[in-house]
Short mmCIF file of C-alpha atoms in Angstrom, two decimals:
data_model
loop_
_atom_site.label_atom_id
_atom_site.label_comp_id
_atom_site.label_asym_id
_atom_site.label_seq_id
_atom_site.Cartn_x
_atom_site.Cartn_y
_atom_site.Cartn_z
CA MET A 1 0.09 0.01 0.09
CA ILE A 2 1.43 3.39 -1.00
CA PRO A 3 1.71 5.85 1.81
CA THR A 4 -0.20 9.36 1.35
CA LYS A 5 1.19 12.78 2.55
CA ASN A 6 -0.64 14.88 5.12
CA LYS A 7 -1.76 17.81 3.29
CA THR A 8 -1.80 19.95 6.53
CA GLU A 9 2.02 19.04 7.11
CA ASP A 10 2.67 19.70 3.47
CA SER A 11 0.97 23.18 3.72
CA LEU A 12 3.04 24.08 6.86
CA SER A 13 6.19 23.11 5.20
CA THR A 14 5.59 25.54 2.46
CA VAL A 15 4.83 28.42 4.79
CA GLU A 16 8.22 27.73 6.59
CA LEU A 17 10.04 27.88 3.47
CA ASN A 18 8.41 31.05 2.16
CA ASP A 19 9.45 32.83 5.67
CA GLN A 20 12.89 31.56 5.39
CA THR A 21 13.24 33.14 1.90
CA ILE A 22 12.00 36.47 3.20
CA ILE A 23 14.26 36.48 5.89
CA ASP A 24 17.28 35.69 3.56
CA SER A 25 16.18 38.27 1.26
CA LYS A 26 16.02 40.82 3.92
CA ALA A 27 19.37 39.86 5.06
CA ILE A 28 21.05 40.11 1.95
CA LYS A 29 19.45 43.81 1.21
CA LEU A 30 20.56 44.80 4.45
CA GLU A 31 24.17 43.56 4.04
CA LYS A 32 23.96 45.47 0.58
CA LYS A 33 22.90 48.44 2.07
CA ASN A 34 25.69 48.43 4.87
CA LYS A 35 28.31 47.62 2.14
CA LYS A 36 27.04 50.64 -0.01
CA ALA A 37 27.09 52.97 3.16
CA ALA A 38 30.79 51.77 4.02
CA GLU A 39 31.99 52.45 0.53
CA SER A 40 30.51 55.81 0.56
CA GLU A 41 32.08 56.69 3.85
CA ALA A 42 35.28 55.53 2.44
CA LYS A 43 35.03 57.83 -0.52
CA LYS A 44 34.29 60.92 1.58
CA GLU A 45 37.33 60.29 3.81
CA ALA A 46 39.37 59.70 0.76
CA PHE A 47 38.05 63.16 -0.65
CA LYS A 48 38.77 64.86 2.67
CA ASN A 49 42.38 63.75 2.69
CA THR A 50 43.05 65.55 -0.81
CA ILE A 51 41.91 68.84 0.32
CA GLU A 52 44.58 71.04 1.72
CA VAL A 53 43.15 73.03 4.77
CA LYS A 54 44.56 76.48 4.99
CA GLU A 55 44.56 78.16 8.21
CA ILE A 56 43.15 81.87 8.10
CA GLU A 57 44.49 84.50 10.34
CA PRO A 58 41.60 86.57 11.95
CA GLN A 59 42.55 89.78 10.37
CA ASP A 60 42.55 88.39 6.97
CA LEU A 61 38.94 87.54 7.31
CA PHE A 62 37.94 91.33 6.72
CA THR A 63 41.19 93.26 5.11
CA LYS A 64 40.67 91.47 1.90
CA VAL A 65 36.94 91.81 1.33
CA LYS A 66 36.02 94.94 3.32
CA LYS A 67 34.87 98.04 0.97
CA PRO A 68 36.05 101.54 2.07
CA LEU A 69 33.45 103.48 3.76
CA LEU A 70 31.95 106.39 2.10
CA LYS A 71 33.69 108.87 4.23
CA ASP A 72 36.94 107.29 3.62
CA ARG A 73 36.70 107.41 -0.23
CA GLU A 74 38.95 109.68 -2.34
CA ASN A 75 37.51 113.04 -3.18
CA VAL A 76 37.47 113.29 -7.00
CA ILE A 77 35.59 116.67 -7.27
CA GLU A 78 36.41 119.71 -5.16
CA VAL A 79 34.57 123.10 -5.45
CA GLU A 80 36.32 125.80 -3.59
CA ASN A 81 34.91 129.36 -2.98
CA LEU A 82 33.01 129.21 -6.38
CA ASP A 83 31.11 132.20 -7.59
CA PHE A 84 29.43 132.45 -11.00
CA TYR A 85 28.01 135.24 -12.56
CA TYR A 86 25.83 135.52 -15.96
CA SER A 87 25.59 138.69 -18.08
CA SER A 88 29.21 139.93 -17.60
CA GLY A 89 29.07 139.80 -13.84
CA THR A 90 25.78 141.51 -13.28
CA LYS A 91 23.71 138.52 -12.44
CA GLN A 92 25.07 136.22 -9.75
CA ALA A 93 24.04 132.56 -9.91
CA LEU A 94 26.45 130.89 -7.61
CA SER A 95 27.96 132.35 -4.21
CA LYS A 96 31.06 130.93 -2.43
CA ILE A 97 30.12 127.23 -3.27
CA ASN A 98 32.48 124.88 -1.37
CA MET A 99 31.93 120.99 -1.51
CA LYS A 100 33.83 117.70 -2.20
CA ILE A 101 32.34 114.87 -4.01
CA LYS A 102 33.65 111.20 -3.33
CA GLN A 103 34.69 108.60 -5.69
CA ASN A 104 31.90 105.83 -6.82
CA THR A 105 29.01 107.72 -5.00
CA VAL A 106 25.88 109.51 -6.22
CA THR A 107 25.56 112.83 -5.38
CA ALA A 108 22.20 114.79 -5.78
CA PHE A 109 21.59 118.38 -6.10
CA ILE A 110 18.21 119.58 -5.17
CA GLY A 111 16.48 122.82 -4.83
CA PRO A 112 13.88 124.92 -6.39
CA SER A 113 14.08 126.23 -9.92
CA GLY A 114 16.65 128.87 -10.39
CA CYS A 115 18.64 127.93 -7.23
CA GLY A 116 21.81 127.23 -9.36
CA LYS A 117 21.88 123.57 -9.16
CA SER A 118 22.03 122.93 -12.85
CA THR A 119 24.55 125.84 -13.34
CA LEU A 120 27.12 124.18 -10.81
CA LEU A 121 26.62 120.70 -12.57
CA ARG A 122 27.56 122.23 -15.98
CA SER A 123 30.45 123.89 -14.52
CA ILE A 124 32.16 120.63 -13.45
CA ASN A 125 32.89 119.87 -17.27
CA ARG A 126 32.82 123.43 -18.41
CA MET A 127 29.65 123.34 -20.42
CA ASN A 128 29.10 126.69 -19.28
CA ASP A 129 31.80 127.92 -21.62
CA LEU A 130 29.22 127.81 -24.33
CA VAL A 131 27.16 130.49 -22.56
CA GLU A 132 28.55 134.12 -23.43
CA ASN A 133 29.42 136.78 -21.00
CA VAL A 134 29.74 134.29 -18.02
CA VAL A 135 32.17 135.21 -15.10
CA ILE A 136 33.69 132.50 -13.05
CA GLN A 137 35.79 133.06 -9.83
CA GLY A 138 37.10 130.22 -7.48
CA ALA A 139 38.15 126.53 -8.47
CA ILE A 140 36.82 123.53 -9.54
CA LYS A 141 39.33 120.51 -9.17
CA VAL A 142 38.80 117.19 -10.98
CA ASN A 143 41.07 114.69 -9.72
CA GLY A 144 43.35 117.44 -7.92
CA ILE A 145 43.54 119.59 -11.09
CA ASN A 146 41.80 123.00 -11.25
CA ILE A 147 39.94 122.76 -14.74
CA TYR A 148 39.69 126.62 -14.78
CA GLU A 149 43.47 127.08 -14.96
CA PRO A 150 44.69 128.39 -18.14
CA GLY A 151 45.93 125.60 -20.86
CA ILE A 152 43.36 123.05 -19.61
CA ASN A 153 42.21 120.84 -22.55
CA VAL A 154 38.53 121.20 -22.49
CA ALA A 155 37.71 118.50 -25.01
CA ARG A 156 39.91 116.15 -22.83
CA LEU A 157 38.10 116.99 -19.72
CA ARG A 158 34.70 116.69 -21.47
CA THR A 159 35.73 112.96 -22.23
CA GLU A 160 36.77 112.30 -18.63
CA VAL A 161 33.37 113.97 -17.39
CA GLY A 162 30.58 112.79 -19.60
CA MET A 163 27.21 114.68 -19.58
CA VAL A 164 23.42 113.44 -19.87
CA PHE A 165 21.11 116.11 -20.47
CA GLN A 166 17.41 116.52 -19.23
CA LYS A 167 15.99 115.75 -22.58
CA ALA A 168 17.31 112.69 -24.38
CA ASN A 169 19.09 114.14 -27.45
CA PRO A 170 20.14 110.89 -29.72
CA PHE A 171 21.66 112.01 -33.21
CA PRO A 172 19.53 111.10 -36.17
CA ILE A 173 21.71 108.35 -37.02
CA SER A 174 21.61 104.55 -36.29
CA ILE A 175 21.70 103.32 -32.85
CA TYR A 176 25.10 101.58 -33.36
CA ASP A 177 26.60 104.94 -34.83
CA ASN A 178 25.29 107.07 -31.93
CA VAL A 179 27.39 104.91 -29.63
CA ALA A 180 30.43 104.85 -31.85
CA PHE A 181 30.37 108.71 -32.65
CA GLY A 182 32.65 109.49 -29.60
CA PRO A 183 35.21 106.77 -30.04
CA ARG A 184 35.39 107.44 -33.81
CA SER A 185 35.77 111.08 -33.21
CA GLN A 186 38.76 110.43 -30.88
CA GLY A 187 40.28 108.77 -33.76
CA ILE A 188 39.45 105.03 -33.08
CA ARG A 189 39.05 103.19 -36.27
CA ASP A 190 39.63 99.58 -35.65
CA LYS A 191 36.23 97.96 -36.38
CA GLU A 192 36.77 95.31 -33.81
CA VAL A 193 37.58 97.70 -31.04
CA ILE A 194 34.70 99.84 -31.96
CA ASN A 195 32.20 96.96 -31.88
CA GLN A 196 33.41 95.92 -28.42
CA LEU A 197 32.84 99.48 -27.21
CA VAL A 198 29.40 99.57 -28.61
CA GLU A 199 28.39 96.41 -27.16
CA ASP A 200 30.02 96.91 -23.91
CA SER A 201 28.53 100.71 -23.55
CA LEU A 202 25.04 99.23 -24.42
CA ARG A 203 25.11 96.49 -22.04
CA LYS A 204 26.20 98.84 -19.13
CA ALA A 205 23.33 101.02 -20.27
CA ALA A 206 20.94 98.05 -19.98
CA LEU A 207 20.04 98.37 -23.52
CA TRP A 208 21.79 95.71 -25.36
CA ASP A 209 19.18 92.93 -25.01
CA ASP A 210 16.67 95.51 -26.45
CA VAL A 211 18.53 96.58 -29.49
CA LYS A 212 21.12 94.05 -30.35
CA ASP A 213 19.15 92.98 -33.33
CA TYR A 214 18.55 96.33 -34.66
CA LEU A 215 21.66 98.25 -34.30
CA LYS A 216 21.52 99.71 -37.69
CA ASP A 217 18.01 101.21 -37.31
CA SER A 218 17.58 104.90 -36.59
CA ALA A 219 17.94 105.72 -32.78
CA LEU A 220 14.84 108.04 -33.17
CA GLY A 221 12.71 105.01 -33.48
CA LEU A 222 13.62 104.04 -29.66
CA SER A 223 10.91 104.91 -26.87
CA GLY A 224 11.92 107.90 -24.63
CA GLY A 225 13.31 105.82 -21.85
CA GLN A 226 15.35 103.89 -24.45
CA GLN A 227 16.67 106.93 -25.95
CA GLN A 228 17.91 108.32 -22.63
CA ARG A 229 19.65 104.98 -21.92
CA LEU A 230 21.21 105.43 -25.26
CA CYS A 231 22.38 108.73 -24.50
CA ILE A 232 23.98 107.28 -21.53
CA ALA A 233 25.65 104.50 -23.36
CA ARG A 234 27.00 107.08 -25.68
CA ALA A 235 28.41 109.00 -22.64
CA ILE A 236 29.89 105.47 -21.38
CA ALA A 237 31.47 104.81 -24.66
CA MET A 238 33.89 107.64 -23.99
CA ARG A 239 35.23 105.84 -21.00
CA PRO A 240 34.65 108.82 -18.49
CA LYS A 241 35.33 108.71 -14.78
CA ILE A 242 32.40 110.98 -13.88
CA LEU A 243 28.90 111.18 -15.16
CA LEU A 244 26.94 114.28 -14.91
CA MET A 245 23.06 113.90 -15.26
CA ASP A 246 20.81 116.81 -15.57
CA GLU A 247 17.25 115.61 -14.55
CA PRO A 248 17.72 112.68 -16.69
CA THR A 249 14.21 111.12 -15.68
CA SER A 250 12.17 114.31 -15.88
CA ALA A 251 10.51 113.48 -19.39
CA LEU A 252 10.00 109.78 -18.91
CA ASP A 253 7.24 107.84 -17.36
CA PRO A 254 7.42 105.94 -14.16
CA ILE A 255 8.56 102.56 -15.59
CA ALA A 256 11.28 104.32 -17.70
CA THR A 257 12.49 106.12 -14.62
CA LEU A 258 12.68 103.31 -12.62
CA LYS A 259 15.10 101.64 -15.21
CA VAL A 260 17.16 104.66 -15.26
CA GLU A 261 17.45 104.80 -11.43
CA GLU A 262 18.50 100.92 -11.50
CA LEU A 263 20.94 101.94 -13.97
CA ILE A 264 22.41 104.57 -11.88
CA LEU A 265 22.78 102.36 -8.95
CA LYS A 266 24.61 99.80 -11.09
CA LEU A 267 26.75 102.38 -12.96
CA LYS A 268 28.07 103.96 -9.59
CA LYS A 269 30.44 100.88 -9.27
CA ASP A 270 32.36 102.13 -12.00
CA TYR A 271 31.76 106.06 -12.01
CA THR A 272 31.23 108.98 -9.72
CA ILE A 273 27.66 110.12 -10.47
CA VAL A 274 26.38 113.67 -9.92
CA ILE A 275 22.75 114.12 -10.55
CA VAL A 276 20.25 117.23 -10.47
CA THR A 277 16.82 116.29 -9.45
CA HIS A 278 13.62 118.01 -8.63
CA SER A 279 12.14 114.68 -6.92
CA MET A 280 12.85 114.27 -3.38
CA ALA A 281 11.85 110.58 -3.64
CA GLN A 282 14.37 109.95 -6.43
CA ALA A 283 17.16 111.56 -4.41
CA THR A 284 16.51 109.23 -1.43
CA ARG A 285 16.45 106.25 -3.80
CA VAL A 286 19.75 106.67 -5.74
CA SER A 287 22.09 109.15 -4.00
CA ASP A 288 24.37 108.46 -1.24
CA TYR A 289 24.91 112.31 -0.64
CA THR A 290 22.62 115.36 -1.22
CA ALA A 291 23.28 119.10 -1.58
CA PHE A 292 20.47 121.37 -1.12
CA PHE A 293 20.81 124.93 -2.87
CA LEU A 294 18.78 127.87 -2.39
CA SER A 295 19.01 131.22 -4.30
CA GLY A 296 22.54 130.34 -5.42
CA GLU A 297 23.84 129.19 -1.95
CA LEU A 298 24.89 125.81 -0.75
CA VAL A 299 22.63 125.70 2.27
CA GLU A 300 23.48 122.05 3.40
CA TYR A 301 25.48 119.03 2.05
CA ASP A 302 25.54 115.81 3.72
CA ARG A 303 24.64 112.18 3.66
CA THR A 304 21.43 111.76 2.07
CA LYS A 305 19.83 109.87 5.00
CA ARG A 306 20.73 112.87 7.51
CA ILE A 307 19.57 115.39 5.09
CA PHE A 308 16.06 113.84 4.90
CA THR A 309 15.51 112.55 8.47
CA ASN A 310 17.64 115.18 10.65
CA PRO A 311 18.66 118.32 8.56
CA LYS A 312 20.57 120.74 10.24
CA ASP A 313 19.20 123.80 8.49
CA LYS A 314 15.45 124.94 8.97
CA LYS A 315 15.50 125.97 5.25
CA THR A 316 16.18 122.46 4.20
CA GLU A 317 13.59 120.97 6.40
CA ASP A 318 11.17 123.33 5.14
CA TYR A 319 12.10 122.46 1.57
CA ILE A 320 12.05 118.64 1.69
CA SER A 321 8.98 118.98 3.70
CA GLY A 322 7.46 120.77 0.92
CA ARG A 323 6.71 124.01 2.67
CA PHE A 324 8.08 126.01 -0.45
CA GLY A 325 9.84 125.11 -3.68
#
């Protein structure tokens, strides 16, 4: 008689076998995981051993990256006892102006119309030489040189001290030729050099992306804000050290104004900027220093924050609070 298997015993054996398989599988996975972790740790240690650790002296943590404070920066413009007269000395526009403007800062000139702020701005690169019968007494020094001394090369001065006017004034030629005009007038003829100057200047003026595909188009086809930035690019192409801006956003809408203000904040890394503005809000947004003029006199000149929060002179307080002007 052939013996028969007990079905219950056979079923139990199968369950025991499956349980053992699961246990073995988990053990294998755990072993692989541990092995992988050990290999990873070994790689980390090997990597650490290849790095040379250099000890840094405590003083080196600051001296290499610390930027000079505003008060410690070099004075690049110095105005000394400046008197300015129109009409052969019969009409005084500026009286005994004394101030020093520091490198890589933005200085705002504020004050009511006719107070002399634009006259002083134009005096810094001798644009007032184009006005008949003016009389100037005192000195304006740019990088230590009195620009009103006899024998000063005015054309060279205006290369060093660029000017951006109240109303955008692009030439009625192409965008490219507008920017290239200054370098060409200085005798630069190398096309590759001109191309690089044009691109660099348009990039710094935050205009390159807008016009790079339309460089041969007329500059007069640009919007008002773009035309003003083109004029800034044209000034930058001359590689000046100082940029003078006479109400550069007065004819622009708020969006274009914001773009020019953002540009000014970027440009001060490379240039010293002096801006005339009637906007108190603009002065607080873009300038490091503010000078308040009234009736041809410099009433107060200080850090912008101090001028607008704690002015020393009652006249300054009255003007910035809107009591007159």
